PDB file of C-alpha atoms in Angstrom:
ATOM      1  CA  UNK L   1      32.940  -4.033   9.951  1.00 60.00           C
ATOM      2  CA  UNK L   2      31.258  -1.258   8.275  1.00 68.00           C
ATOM      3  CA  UNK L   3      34.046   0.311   7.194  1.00 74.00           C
ATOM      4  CA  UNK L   4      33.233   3.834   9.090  1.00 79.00           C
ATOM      5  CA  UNK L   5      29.839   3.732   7.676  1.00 80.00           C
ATOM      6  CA  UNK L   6      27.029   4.334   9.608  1.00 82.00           C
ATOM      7  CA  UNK L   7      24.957   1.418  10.617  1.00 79.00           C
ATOM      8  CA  UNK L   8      21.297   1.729  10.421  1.00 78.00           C
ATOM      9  CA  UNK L   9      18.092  -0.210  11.049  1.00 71.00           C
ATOM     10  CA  UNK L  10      17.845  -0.594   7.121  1.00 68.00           C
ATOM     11  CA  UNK L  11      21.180  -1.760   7.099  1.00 67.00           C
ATOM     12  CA  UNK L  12      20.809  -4.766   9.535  1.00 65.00           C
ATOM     13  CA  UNK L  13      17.216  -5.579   8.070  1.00 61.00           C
ATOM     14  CA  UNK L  14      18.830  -6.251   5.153  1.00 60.00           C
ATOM     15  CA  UNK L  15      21.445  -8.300   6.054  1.00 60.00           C
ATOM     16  CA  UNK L  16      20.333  -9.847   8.965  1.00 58.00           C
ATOM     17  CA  UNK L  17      19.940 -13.712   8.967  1.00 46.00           C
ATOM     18  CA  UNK L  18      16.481 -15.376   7.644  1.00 48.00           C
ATOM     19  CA  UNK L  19      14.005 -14.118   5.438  1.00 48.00           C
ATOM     20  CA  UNK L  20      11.224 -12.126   7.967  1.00 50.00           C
ATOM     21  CA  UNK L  21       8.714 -10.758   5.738  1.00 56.00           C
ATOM     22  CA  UNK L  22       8.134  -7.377   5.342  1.00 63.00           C
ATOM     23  CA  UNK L  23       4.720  -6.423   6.566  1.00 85.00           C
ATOM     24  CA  UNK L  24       2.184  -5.483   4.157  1.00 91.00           C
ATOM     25  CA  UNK L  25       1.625  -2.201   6.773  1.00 93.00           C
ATOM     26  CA  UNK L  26       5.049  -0.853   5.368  1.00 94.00           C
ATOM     27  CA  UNK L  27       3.145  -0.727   1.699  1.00 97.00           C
ATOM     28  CA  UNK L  28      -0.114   0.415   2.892  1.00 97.00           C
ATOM     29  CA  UNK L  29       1.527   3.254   5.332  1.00 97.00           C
ATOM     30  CA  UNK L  30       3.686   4.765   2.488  1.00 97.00           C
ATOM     31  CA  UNK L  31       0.577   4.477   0.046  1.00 98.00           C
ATOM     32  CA  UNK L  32      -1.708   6.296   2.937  1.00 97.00           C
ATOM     33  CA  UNK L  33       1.624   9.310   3.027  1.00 97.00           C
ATOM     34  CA  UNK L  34       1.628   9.189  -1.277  1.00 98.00           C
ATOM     35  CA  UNK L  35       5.521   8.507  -0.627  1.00 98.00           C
ATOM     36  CA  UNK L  36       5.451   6.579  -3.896  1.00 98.00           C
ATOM     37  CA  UNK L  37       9.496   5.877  -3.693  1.00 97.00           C
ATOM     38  CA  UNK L  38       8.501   3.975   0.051  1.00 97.00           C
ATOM     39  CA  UNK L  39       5.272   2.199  -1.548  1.00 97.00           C
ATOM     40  CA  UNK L  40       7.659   0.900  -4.247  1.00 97.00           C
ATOM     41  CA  UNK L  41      10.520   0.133  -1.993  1.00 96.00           C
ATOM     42  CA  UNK L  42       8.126  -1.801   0.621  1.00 96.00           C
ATOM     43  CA  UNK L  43       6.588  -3.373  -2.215  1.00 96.00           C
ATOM     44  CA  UNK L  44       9.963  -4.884  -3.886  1.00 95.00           C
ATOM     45  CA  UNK L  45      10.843  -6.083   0.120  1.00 93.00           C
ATOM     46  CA  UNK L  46       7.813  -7.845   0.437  1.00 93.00           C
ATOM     47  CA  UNK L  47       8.040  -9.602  -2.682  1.00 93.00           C
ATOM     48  CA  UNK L  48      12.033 -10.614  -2.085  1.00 92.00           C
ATOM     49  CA  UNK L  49      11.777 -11.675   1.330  1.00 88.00           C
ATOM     50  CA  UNK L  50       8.153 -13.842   1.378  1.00 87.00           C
ATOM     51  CA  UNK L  51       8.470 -17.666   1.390  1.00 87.00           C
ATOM     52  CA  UNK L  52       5.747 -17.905  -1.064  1.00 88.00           C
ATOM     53  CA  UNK L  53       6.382 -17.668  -5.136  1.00 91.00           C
ATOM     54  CA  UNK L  54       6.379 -14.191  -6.016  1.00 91.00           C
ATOM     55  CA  UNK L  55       3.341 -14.677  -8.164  1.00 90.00           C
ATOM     56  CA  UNK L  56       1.260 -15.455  -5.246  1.00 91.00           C
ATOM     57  CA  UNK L  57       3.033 -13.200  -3.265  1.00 94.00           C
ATOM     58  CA  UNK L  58       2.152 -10.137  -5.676  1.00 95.00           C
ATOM     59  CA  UNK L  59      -1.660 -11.538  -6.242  1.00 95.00           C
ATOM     60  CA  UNK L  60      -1.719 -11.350  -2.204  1.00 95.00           C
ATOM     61  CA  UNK L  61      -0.165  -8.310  -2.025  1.00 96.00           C
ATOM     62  CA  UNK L  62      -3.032  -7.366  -4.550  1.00 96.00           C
ATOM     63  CA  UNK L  63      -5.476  -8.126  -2.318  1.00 96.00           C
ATOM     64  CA  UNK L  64      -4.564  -6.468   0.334  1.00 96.00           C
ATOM     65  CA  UNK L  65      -4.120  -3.529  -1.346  1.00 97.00           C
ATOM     66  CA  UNK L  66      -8.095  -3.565  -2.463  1.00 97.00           C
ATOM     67  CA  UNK L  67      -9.450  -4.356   1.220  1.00 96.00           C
ATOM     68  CA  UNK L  68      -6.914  -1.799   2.514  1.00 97.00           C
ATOM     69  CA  UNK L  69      -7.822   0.828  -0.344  1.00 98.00           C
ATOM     70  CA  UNK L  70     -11.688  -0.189   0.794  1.00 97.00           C
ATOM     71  CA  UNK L  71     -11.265   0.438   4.727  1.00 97.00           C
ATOM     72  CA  UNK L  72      -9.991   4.032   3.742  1.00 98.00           C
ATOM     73  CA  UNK L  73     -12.778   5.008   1.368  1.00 98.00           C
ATOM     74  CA  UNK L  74     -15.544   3.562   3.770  1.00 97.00           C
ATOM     75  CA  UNK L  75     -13.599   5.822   6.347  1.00 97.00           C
ATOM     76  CA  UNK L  76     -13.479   8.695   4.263  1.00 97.00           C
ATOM     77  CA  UNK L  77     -17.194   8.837   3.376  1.00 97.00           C
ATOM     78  CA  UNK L  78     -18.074   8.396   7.277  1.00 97.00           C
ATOM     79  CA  UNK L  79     -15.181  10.830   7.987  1.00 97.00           C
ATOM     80  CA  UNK L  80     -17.025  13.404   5.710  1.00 96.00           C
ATOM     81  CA  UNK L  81     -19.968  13.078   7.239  1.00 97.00           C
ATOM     82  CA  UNK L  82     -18.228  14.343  10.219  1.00 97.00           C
ATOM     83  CA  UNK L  83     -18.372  10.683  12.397  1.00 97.00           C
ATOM     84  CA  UNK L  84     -15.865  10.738  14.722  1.00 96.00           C
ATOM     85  CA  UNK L  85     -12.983   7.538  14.310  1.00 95.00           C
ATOM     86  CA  UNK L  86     -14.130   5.809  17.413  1.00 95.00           C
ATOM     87  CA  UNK L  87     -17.623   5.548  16.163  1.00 97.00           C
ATOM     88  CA  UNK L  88     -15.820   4.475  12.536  1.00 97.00           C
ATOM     89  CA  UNK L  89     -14.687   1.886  14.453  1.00 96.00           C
ATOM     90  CA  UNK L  90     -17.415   0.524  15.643  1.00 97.00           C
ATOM     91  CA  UNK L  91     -19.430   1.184  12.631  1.00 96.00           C
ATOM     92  CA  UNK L  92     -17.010  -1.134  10.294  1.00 96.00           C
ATOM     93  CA  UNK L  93     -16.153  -3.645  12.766  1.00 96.00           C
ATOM     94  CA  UNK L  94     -12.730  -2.540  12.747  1.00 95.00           C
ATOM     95  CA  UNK L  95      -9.882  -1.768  15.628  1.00 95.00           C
ATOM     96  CA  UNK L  96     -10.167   1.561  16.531  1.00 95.00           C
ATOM     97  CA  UNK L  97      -6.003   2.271  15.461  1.00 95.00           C
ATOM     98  CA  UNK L  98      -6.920   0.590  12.015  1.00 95.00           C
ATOM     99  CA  UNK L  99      -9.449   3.083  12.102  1.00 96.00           C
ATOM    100  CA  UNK L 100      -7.809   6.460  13.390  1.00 96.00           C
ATOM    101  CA  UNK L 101      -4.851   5.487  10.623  1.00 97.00           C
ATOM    102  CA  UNK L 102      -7.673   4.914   7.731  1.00 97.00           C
ATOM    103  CA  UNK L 103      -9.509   8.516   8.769  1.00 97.00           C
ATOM    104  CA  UNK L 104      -5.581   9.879   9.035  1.00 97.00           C
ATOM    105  CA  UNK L 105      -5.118   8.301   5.198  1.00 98.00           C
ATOM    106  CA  UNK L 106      -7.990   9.353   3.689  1.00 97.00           C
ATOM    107  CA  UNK L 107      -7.299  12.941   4.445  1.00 97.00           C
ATOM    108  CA  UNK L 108      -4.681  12.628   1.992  1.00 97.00           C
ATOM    109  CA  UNK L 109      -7.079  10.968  -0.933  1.00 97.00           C
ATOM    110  CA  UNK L 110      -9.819  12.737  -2.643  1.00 96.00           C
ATOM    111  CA  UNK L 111     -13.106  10.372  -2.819  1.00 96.00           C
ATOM    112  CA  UNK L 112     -12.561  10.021  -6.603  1.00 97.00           C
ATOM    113  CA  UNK L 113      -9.010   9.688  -6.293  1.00 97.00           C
ATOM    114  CA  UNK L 114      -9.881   6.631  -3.459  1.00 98.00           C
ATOM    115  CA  UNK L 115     -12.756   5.149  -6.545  1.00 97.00           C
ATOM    116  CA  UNK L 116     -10.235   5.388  -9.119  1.00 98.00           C
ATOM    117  CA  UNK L 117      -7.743   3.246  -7.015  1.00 98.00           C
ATOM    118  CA  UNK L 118     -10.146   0.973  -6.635  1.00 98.00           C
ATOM    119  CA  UNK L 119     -10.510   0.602 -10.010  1.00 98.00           C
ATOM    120  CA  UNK L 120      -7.079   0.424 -11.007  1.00 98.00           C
ATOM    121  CA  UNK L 121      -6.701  -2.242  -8.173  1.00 97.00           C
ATOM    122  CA  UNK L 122      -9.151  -4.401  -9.749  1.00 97.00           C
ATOM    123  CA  UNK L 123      -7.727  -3.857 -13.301  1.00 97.00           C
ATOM    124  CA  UNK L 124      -4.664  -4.960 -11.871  1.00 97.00           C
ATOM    125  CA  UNK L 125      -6.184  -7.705 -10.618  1.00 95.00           C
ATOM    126  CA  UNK L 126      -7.728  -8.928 -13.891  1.00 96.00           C
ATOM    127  CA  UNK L 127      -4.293  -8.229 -15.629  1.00 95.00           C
ATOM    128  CA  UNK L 128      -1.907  -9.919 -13.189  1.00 93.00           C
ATOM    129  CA  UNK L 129      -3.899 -13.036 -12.854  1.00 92.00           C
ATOM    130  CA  UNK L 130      -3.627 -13.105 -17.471  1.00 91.00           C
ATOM    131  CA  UNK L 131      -5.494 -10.656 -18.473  1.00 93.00           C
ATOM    132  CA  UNK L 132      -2.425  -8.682 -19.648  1.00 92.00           C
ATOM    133  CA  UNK L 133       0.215  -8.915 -21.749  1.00 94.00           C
ATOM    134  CA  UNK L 134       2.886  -7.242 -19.648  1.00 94.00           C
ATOM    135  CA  UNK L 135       4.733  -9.043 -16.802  1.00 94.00           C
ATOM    136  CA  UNK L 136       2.803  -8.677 -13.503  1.00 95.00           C
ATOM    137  CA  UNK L 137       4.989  -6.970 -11.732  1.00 96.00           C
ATOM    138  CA  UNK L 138       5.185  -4.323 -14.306  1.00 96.00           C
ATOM    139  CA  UNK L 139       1.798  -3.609 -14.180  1.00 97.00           C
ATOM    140  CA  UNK L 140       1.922  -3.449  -9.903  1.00 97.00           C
ATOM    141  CA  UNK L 141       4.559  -1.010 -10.202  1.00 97.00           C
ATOM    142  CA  UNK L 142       2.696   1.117 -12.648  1.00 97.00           C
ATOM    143  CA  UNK L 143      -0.832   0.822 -10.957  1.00 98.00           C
ATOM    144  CA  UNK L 144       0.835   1.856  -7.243  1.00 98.00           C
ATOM    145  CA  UNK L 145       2.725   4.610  -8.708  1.00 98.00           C
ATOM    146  CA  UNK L 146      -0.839   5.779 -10.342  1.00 97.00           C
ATOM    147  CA  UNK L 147      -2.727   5.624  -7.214  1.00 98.00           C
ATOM    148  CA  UNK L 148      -0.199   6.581  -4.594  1.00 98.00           C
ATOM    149  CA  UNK L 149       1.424   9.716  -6.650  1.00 96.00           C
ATOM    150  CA  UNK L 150      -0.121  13.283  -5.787  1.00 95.00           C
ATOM    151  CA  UNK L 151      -2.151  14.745  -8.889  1.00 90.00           C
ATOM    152  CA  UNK L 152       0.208  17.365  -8.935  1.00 87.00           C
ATOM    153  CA  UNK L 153       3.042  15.137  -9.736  1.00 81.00           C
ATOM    154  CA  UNK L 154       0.977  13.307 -12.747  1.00 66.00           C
ATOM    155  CA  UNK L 155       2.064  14.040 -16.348  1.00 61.00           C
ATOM    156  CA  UNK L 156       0.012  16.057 -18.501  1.00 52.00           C
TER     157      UNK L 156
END
């Protein structure tokens, strides 16, 4: 069947029967590693495989992006101050694995980098909901490429 090729968990999640979302952990992991080509590829899964109109899916997908982008930079300022993750945990209500993986994220994020996303995010927000003249999902590809890409990799 596949023609000597080899078969891989990508491979059968794509063709596989029914129309399982992708999580919206498979965007916000590959934001908190920068892998920009993973954020965008998790992204365009998400928005093909949800039951809901891809409008709604991407203005969801929005705001999960802003509370997630929020749990790291609350982590990151405790983090800094040298609070361990359990106590993170218990400091912003949150599970302590939602936690360890926001303190393990933020690591990668400077604090301004982490304020600009936000900002971005909530442009994005603004834009995708008609504030904008380009097609919403332009503007979500542009704003997680901006906030997930290394500032090494930015132009000029």
């Amino acid at each position: 069947w596949a023609n000597g090729e080899q078969i891989t968990r990508a491979t059968v999640e794509e063709l596989a029967v029914g129309r399982a979302e992708t999580p919206i952990f498979a965007v916000t992991d590959a934001w908190g590693r920068r892998d920009v080509r993973a954020t965008l590829r998790a992204t365009e899964s998400l928005l093909d495989r949800s039951h809901r109109p891809r409008s709604g899916e991407l203005i969801r997908l929005v705001a999960s992006m802003v509370g997630h982008v929020g749990r790291v930079r609350k982590a990151s300022r405790l983090a800094d101050e040298g609070v361990r993750s359990s106590e993170i945990a218990s400091r912003l209500k949150m599970h302590p694995f939602v936690a360890e993986k926001s303190v393990k994220q933020a690591a990668n994020f400077s604090q301004d980098e982490l304020a600009q996303a936000m900002v971005r995010l909530a442009e994005l927000d603004a834009g995708a909901k008609g504030g904008s003249r380009l097609p919403p999902e332009l503007q979500l590809e542009r704003t997680l490429v901006e906030i997930t890409r290394r500032p090494d990799e930015r132009a000029g």
